[in-house]
mmCIF file of C-alpha atoms in Angstrom:
data_model
loop_
_atom_site.group_PDB
_atom_site.id
_atom_site.type_symbol
_atom_site.label_atom_id
_atom_site.label_comp_id
_atom_site.label_asym_id
_atom_site.label_seq_id
_atom_site.Cartn_x
_atom_site.Cartn_y
_atom_site.Cartn_z
ATOM 1 C CA MET A 1 -25.653 124.204 -74.137
ATOM 2 C CA ARG A 2 -25.733 121.535 -71.375
ATOM 3 C CA PRO A 3 -26.285 122.778 -67.906
ATOM 4 C CA GLU A 4 -23.206 122.835 -65.667
ATOM 5 C CA GLY A 5 -24.839 120.725 -63.013
ATOM 6 C CA GLY A 6 -25.262 117.813 -65.366
ATOM 7 C CA THR A 7 -21.604 117.754 -66.225
ATOM 8 C CA GLY A 8 -20.548 117.802 -62.624
ATOM 9 C CA GLY A 9 -22.913 114.928 -61.760
ATOM 10 C CA GLN A 10 -21.476 112.703 -64.496
ATOM 11 C CA ALA A 11 -17.951 113.371 -63.317
ATOM 12 C CA LEU A 12 -18.892 112.429 -59.767
ATOM 13 C CA ARG A 13 -20.484 109.171 -60.890
ATOM 14 C CA ALA A 14 -17.439 108.324 -63.003
ATOM 15 C CA MET A 15 -15.125 108.881 -60.089
ATOM 16 C CA LEU A 16 -17.259 106.749 -57.771
ATOM 17 C CA ALA A 17 -17.334 103.929 -60.343
ATOM 18 C CA PHE A 18 -13.541 104.070 -60.687
ATOM 19 C CA LEU A 19 -13.130 103.858 -56.924
ATOM 20 C CA ALA A 20 -15.536 100.910 -56.729
ATOM 21 C CA LEU A 21 -13.585 99.089 -59.468
ATOM 22 C CA GLY A 22 -10.335 99.665 -57.605
ATOM 23 C CA VAL A 23 -11.810 98.326 -54.374
ATOM 24 C CA THR A 24 -13.148 95.214 -56.190
ATOM 25 C CA VAL A 25 -9.785 94.524 -57.837
ATOM 26 C CA SER A 26 -8.020 94.876 -54.485
ATOM 27 C CA ILE A 27 -10.421 92.429 -52.806
ATOM 28 C CA ILE A 28 -10.012 89.823 -55.569
ATOM 29 C CA TYR A 29 -6.202 90.129 -55.505
ATOM 30 C CA GLY A 30 -6.185 89.730 -51.760
ATOM 31 C CA LEU A 31 -8.296 86.588 -51.898
ATOM 32 C CA PHE A 32 -6.062 84.869 -54.471
ATOM 33 C CA SER A 33 -2.922 85.932 -52.682
ATOM 34 C CA SER A 34 -4.134 84.229 -49.523
ATOM 35 C CA GLY A 35 -4.527 80.919 -51.363
ATOM 36 C CA PHE A 36 -8.287 80.917 -51.423
ATOM 37 C CA GLY A 37 -9.672 78.773 -54.237
ATOM 38 C CA ARG A 38 -6.470 76.782 -54.816
ATOM 39 C CA LEU A 39 -6.495 72.974 -54.718
ATOM 40 C CA HIS A 40 -4.182 71.651 -52.018
ATOM 41 C CA ARG A 41 -2.916 68.040 -52.106
ATOM 42 C CA ALA A 42 -3.675 66.075 -49.031
ATOM 43 C CA PRO A 43 -0.532 64.985 -47.171
ATOM 44 C CA VAL A 44 0.339 61.380 -47.950
ATOM 45 C CA GLY A 45 1.536 59.343 -45.002
ATOM 46 C CA ALA A 46 4.416 56.874 -45.165
ATOM 47 C CA PRO A 47 3.296 53.447 -46.383
ATOM 48 C CA ALA A 48 2.898 50.705 -43.786
ATOM 49 C CA PRO A 49 5.942 48.397 -43.559
ATOM 50 C CA VAL A 50 5.546 45.233 -45.568
ATOM 51 C CA GLN A 51 6.817 42.095 -43.814
ATOM 52 C CA ALA A 52 8.416 39.393 -45.907
ATOM 53 C CA PRO A 53 6.651 36.028 -45.647
ATOM 54 C CA PRO A 54 8.404 33.674 -43.197
ATOM 55 C CA ARG A 55 10.723 31.144 -44.796
ATOM 56 C CA PRO A 56 9.484 27.562 -44.434
ATOM 57 C CA LEU A 57 11.449 25.461 -41.989
ATOM 58 C CA PRO A 58 13.306 22.501 -43.501
ATOM 59 C CA ALA A 59 11.390 19.253 -43.305
ATOM 60 C CA ALA A 60 12.377 17.064 -40.395
ATOM 61 C CA PRO A 61 13.904 13.659 -41.216
ATOM 62 C CA GLY A 62 11.247 11.089 -41.924
ATOM 63 C CA ARG A 63 8.639 13.700 -42.860
ATOM 64 C CA ALA A 64 7.402 14.960 -46.167
ATOM 65 C CA GLY A 65 8.776 18.278 -47.395
ATOM 66 C CA PRO A 66 8.416 20.326 -50.598
ATOM 67 C CA VAL A 67 11.237 19.911 -53.096
ATOM 68 C CA ARG A 68 10.794 21.831 -56.343
ATOM 69 C CA GLY A 69 7.054 21.400 -56.399
ATOM 70 C CA ARG A 70 7.125 17.772 -55.463
ATOM 71 C CA THR A 71 6.740 16.050 -52.134
ATOM 72 C CA VAL A 72 9.227 13.550 -51.059
ATOM 73 C CA THR A 73 9.307 11.331 -48.007
ATOM 74 C CA ALA A 74 12.579 10.409 -46.334
ATOM 75 C CA ALA A 75 11.246 7.685 -44.069
ATOM 76 C CA LEU A 76 13.724 4.943 -43.206
ATOM 77 C CA ALA A 77 12.203 1.478 -42.865
ATOM 78 C CA ALA A 78 13.665 -0.841 -40.266
ATOM 79 C CA PRO A 79 15.097 -4.103 -41.669
ATOM 80 C CA ARG A 80 12.862 -7.154 -41.406
ATOM 81 C CA ILE A 81 13.850 -10.331 -39.632
ATOM 82 C CA ALA A 82 12.509 -13.510 -41.227
ATOM 83 C CA VAL A 83 13.789 -16.482 -39.229
ATOM 84 C CA VAL A 84 14.475 -19.818 -40.885
ATOM 85 C CA ALA A 85 16.591 -21.332 -38.098
ATOM 86 C CA HIS A 86 18.226 -20.012 -34.941
ATOM 87 C CA ASP A 87 21.450 -19.463 -36.879
ATOM 88 C CA PHE A 88 20.011 -18.507 -40.277
ATOM 89 C CA TRP A 89 17.592 -15.699 -41.137
ATOM 90 C CA LEU A 90 16.720 -13.102 -43.761
ATOM 91 C CA THR A 91 16.614 -9.334 -43.451
ATOM 92 C CA TYR A 92 14.635 -8.786 -46.650
ATOM 93 C CA LEU A 93 11.416 -10.189 -48.056
ATOM 94 C CA PRO A 94 9.076 -8.792 -50.727
ATOM 95 C CA SER A 95 6.450 -6.430 -49.364
ATOM 96 C CA GLY A 96 3.499 -8.155 -47.698
ATOM 97 C CA PHE A 97 5.239 -11.523 -47.240
ATOM 98 C CA ASP A 98 5.087 -13.442 -43.961
ATOM 99 C CA ARG A 99 6.001 -16.927 -42.814
ATOM 100 C CA ALA A 100 3.419 -19.386 -44.104
ATOM 101 C CA ASP A 101 5.053 -22.732 -43.217
ATOM 102 C CA GLY A 102 8.303 -24.283 -42.084
ATOM 103 C CA GLY A 103 9.999 -26.444 -39.544
ATOM 104 C CA VAL A 104 13.024 -28.520 -38.602
ATOM 105 C CA ILE A 105 14.367 -31.075 -41.087
ATOM 106 C CA GLU A 106 15.876 -33.271 -38.403
ATOM 107 C CA PRO A 107 17.474 -32.370 -35.083
ATOM 108 C CA ASP A 108 20.743 -30.556 -35.811
ATOM 109 C CA GLN A 109 20.312 -31.199 -39.552
ATOM 110 C CA GLY A 110 18.798 -27.892 -40.551
ATOM 111 C CA ALA A 111 15.453 -26.193 -41.127
ATOM 112 C CA TRP A 112 13.221 -24.806 -43.852
ATOM 113 C CA ALA A 113 10.617 -22.056 -44.213
ATOM 114 C CA ARG A 114 8.125 -20.817 -46.757
ATOM 115 C CA PHE A 115 7.068 -17.185 -46.984
ATOM 116 C CA ALA A 116 4.082 -15.881 -48.932
ATOM 117 C CA PRO A 117 1.557 -13.014 -48.920
ATOM 118 C CA GLU A 118 -1.599 -13.623 -46.901
ATOM 119 C CA ARG A 119 -3.862 -12.107 -49.530
ATOM 120 C CA GLY A 120 -3.881 -10.250 -52.812
ATOM 121 C CA PRO A 121 -4.062 -11.184 -56.488
ATOM 122 C CA GLY A 122 -2.091 -14.358 -57.242
ATOM 123 C CA ALA A 123 -1.117 -14.868 -53.590
ATOM 124 C CA ARG A 124 -1.004 -18.649 -53.969
ATOM 125 C CA ASP A 125 1.421 -18.405 -56.890
ATOM 126 C CA ARG A 126 3.902 -16.126 -55.113
ATOM 127 C CA PHE A 127 6.321 -17.621 -52.600
ATOM 128 C CA VAL A 128 9.861 -17.650 -51.212
ATOM 129 C CA GLU A 129 11.234 -20.980 -49.942
ATOM 130 C CA VAL A 130 14.446 -21.230 -47.917
ATOM 131 C CA ARG A 131 16.359 -24.264 -46.701
ATOM 132 C CA VAL A 132 19.530 -24.500 -44.622
ATOM 133 C CA GLU A 133 21.296 -27.862 -44.134
ATOM 134 C CA HIS A 134 24.068 -28.926 -41.781
ATOM 135 C CA GLY A 135 26.312 -31.970 -41.613
ATOM 136 C CA ALA A 136 27.785 -34.361 -44.138
ATOM 137 C CA ALA A 137 25.397 -33.226 -46.898
ATOM 138 C CA ALA A 138 27.224 -29.884 -46.871
ATOM 139 C CA ALA A 139 30.725 -31.154 -46.195
ATOM 140 C CA ASP A 140 32.075 -29.183 -49.174
ATOM 141 C CA TRP A 141 30.855 -27.215 -52.166
ATOM 142 C CA ALA A 142 31.250 -30.030 -54.705
ATOM 143 C CA THR A 143 29.175 -32.392 -52.533
ATOM 144 C CA TYR A 144 26.437 -29.879 -51.819
ATOM 145 C CA GLN A 145 25.875 -28.641 -55.359
ATOM 146 C CA ARG A 146 25.407 -32.202 -56.586
ATOM 147 C CA ARG A 147 22.741 -32.723 -53.929
ATOM 148 C CA THR A 148 20.461 -30.007 -55.312
ATOM 149 C CA PRO A 149 19.304 -30.552 -58.915
ATOM 150 C CA LEU A 150 19.028 -27.454 -61.080
ATOM 151 C CA ARG A 151 18.016 -27.018 -64.697
ATOM 152 C CA THR A 152 20.305 -24.850 -66.827
ATOM 153 C CA PRO A 153 22.561 -23.954 -63.876
ATOM 154 C CA ARG A 154 25.065 -21.147 -64.177
ATOM 155 C CA GLU A 155 27.784 -20.027 -61.825
ATOM 156 C CA THR A 156 27.523 -16.835 -59.810
ATOM 157 C CA THR A 157 28.501 -15.497 -56.407
ATOM 158 C CA ILE A 158 26.400 -14.450 -53.439
ATOM 159 C CA ARG A 159 27.893 -12.460 -50.568
ATOM 160 C CA GLY A 160 31.377 -13.425 -51.777
ATOM 161 C CA ARG A 161 30.618 -17.159 -51.934
ATOM 162 C CA PRO A 162 30.482 -19.320 -55.070
ATOM 163 C CA ALA A 163 26.926 -20.278 -56.000
ATOM 164 C CA LEU A 164 24.781 -21.789 -58.721
ATOM 165 C CA VAL A 165 21.552 -20.272 -60.002
ATOM 166 C CA GLY A 166 19.058 -22.005 -62.257
ATOM 167 C CA ARG A 167 15.517 -23.290 -62.559
ATOM 168 C CA HIS A 168 14.002 -25.683 -60.046
ATOM 169 C CA PRO A 169 12.470 -28.862 -61.553
ATOM 170 C CA GLY A 170 9.164 -27.948 -59.878
ATOM 171 C CA GLY A 171 9.151 -24.388 -61.229
ATOM 172 C CA GLY A 172 10.590 -21.098 -60.233
ATOM 173 C CA LEU A 173 14.129 -19.826 -59.902
ATOM 174 C CA MET A 174 16.619 -21.162 -57.347
ATOM 175 C CA ILE A 175 20.073 -20.318 -55.978
ATOM 176 C CA VAL A 176 22.340 -22.762 -54.104
ATOM 177 C CA TRP A 177 25.542 -22.031 -52.187
ATOM 178 C CA LEU A 178 27.786 -23.277 -49.384
ATOM 179 C CA GLU A 179 27.571 -20.827 -46.512
ATOM 180 C CA ARG A 180 30.581 -22.447 -44.848
ATOM 181 C CA THR A 181 32.000 -25.932 -44.442
ATOM 182 C CA GLY A 182 29.224 -28.088 -43.019
ATOM 183 C CA THR A 183 26.407 -25.576 -43.825
ATOM 184 C CA GLY A 184 24.716 -25.271 -47.180
ATOM 185 C CA ALA A 185 21.614 -23.322 -48.202
ATOM 186 C CA TRP A 186 19.259 -22.691 -51.075
ATOM 187 C CA ILE A 187 16.497 -20.217 -51.825
ATOM 188 C CA ARG A 188 13.720 -20.738 -54.330
ATOM 189 C CA VAL A 189 11.214 -18.117 -55.546
ATOM 190 C CA SER A 190 8.179 -18.292 -57.802
ATOM 191 C CA GLU A 191 8.450 -17.170 -61.429
ATOM 192 C CA SER A 192 6.784 -13.859 -60.615
ATOM 193 C CA LEU A 193 9.558 -13.082 -58.109
ATOM 194 C CA SER A 194 12.572 -13.981 -60.260
ATOM 195 C CA GLU A 195 13.980 -10.460 -59.989
ATOM 196 C CA GLU A 196 13.846 -10.659 -56.173
ATOM 197 C CA LEU A 197 15.902 -13.869 -55.829
ATOM 198 C CA LEU A 198 19.377 -12.353 -55.519
ATOM 199 C CA ARG A 199 18.143 -9.582 -53.242
ATOM 200 C CA VAL A 200 16.632 -12.105 -50.842
ATOM 201 C CA ALA A 201 19.790 -14.243 -50.915
ATOM 202 C CA ALA A 202 22.010 -11.204 -50.303
ATOM 203 C CA SER A 203 20.049 -10.419 -47.123
ATOM 204 C CA VAL A 204 20.940 -13.733 -45.445
ATOM 205 C CA LYS A 205 22.494 -13.575 -41.986
ATOM 206 C CA ALA A 206 24.160 -16.769 -40.741
ATOM 207 C CA PRO A 207 26.490 -15.960 -37.856
ATOM 208 C CA VAL A 208 28.813 -18.653 -36.555
ATOM 209 C CA GLY A 209 27.864 -19.742 -33.051
ATOM 210 C CA ASP A 210 30.271 -19.801 -30.139
#
């Protein structure tokens, strides 16, 4: 037989252990209920406003501006004035050309001028010659065209006036026309400037004096 005291001591220890377990469970439940041990996400603030890049201003006239990846320049060049006589001048010459020679044929008979580049490759072989004549030599178109010999001439018009274009006996291309009754003119260019002949002739200004 076991003594009675031993049985009572075991029962007391069992009861104390049960109470301790209950207290432990209650503490653990309370901790988890309060949120202890959980991972909380940090509050995320609103993102900073993003500003759209400013739109480029349109290019001002005469300045370069981007156009589909390329740069273009809208500069307007002022027309040139190349004087042959007081009543006869040009508003176009090839780039780099300036007056190289010229003068009066005879008083009141007309004038002539030669234009050429000052420097550059082949400068001596590039020229524009202009001559304007007044008086009986340019009394009418039939008289004036016979006065100026041309090789392989062909008819054309320049600024609404009948003209002849052909090769000059000394070389180069030449155009001859009657500006008005009593005033005839011709322009001669070197071979290298053949494509510029009609453009130069079309730029002629010959206003009628008072």
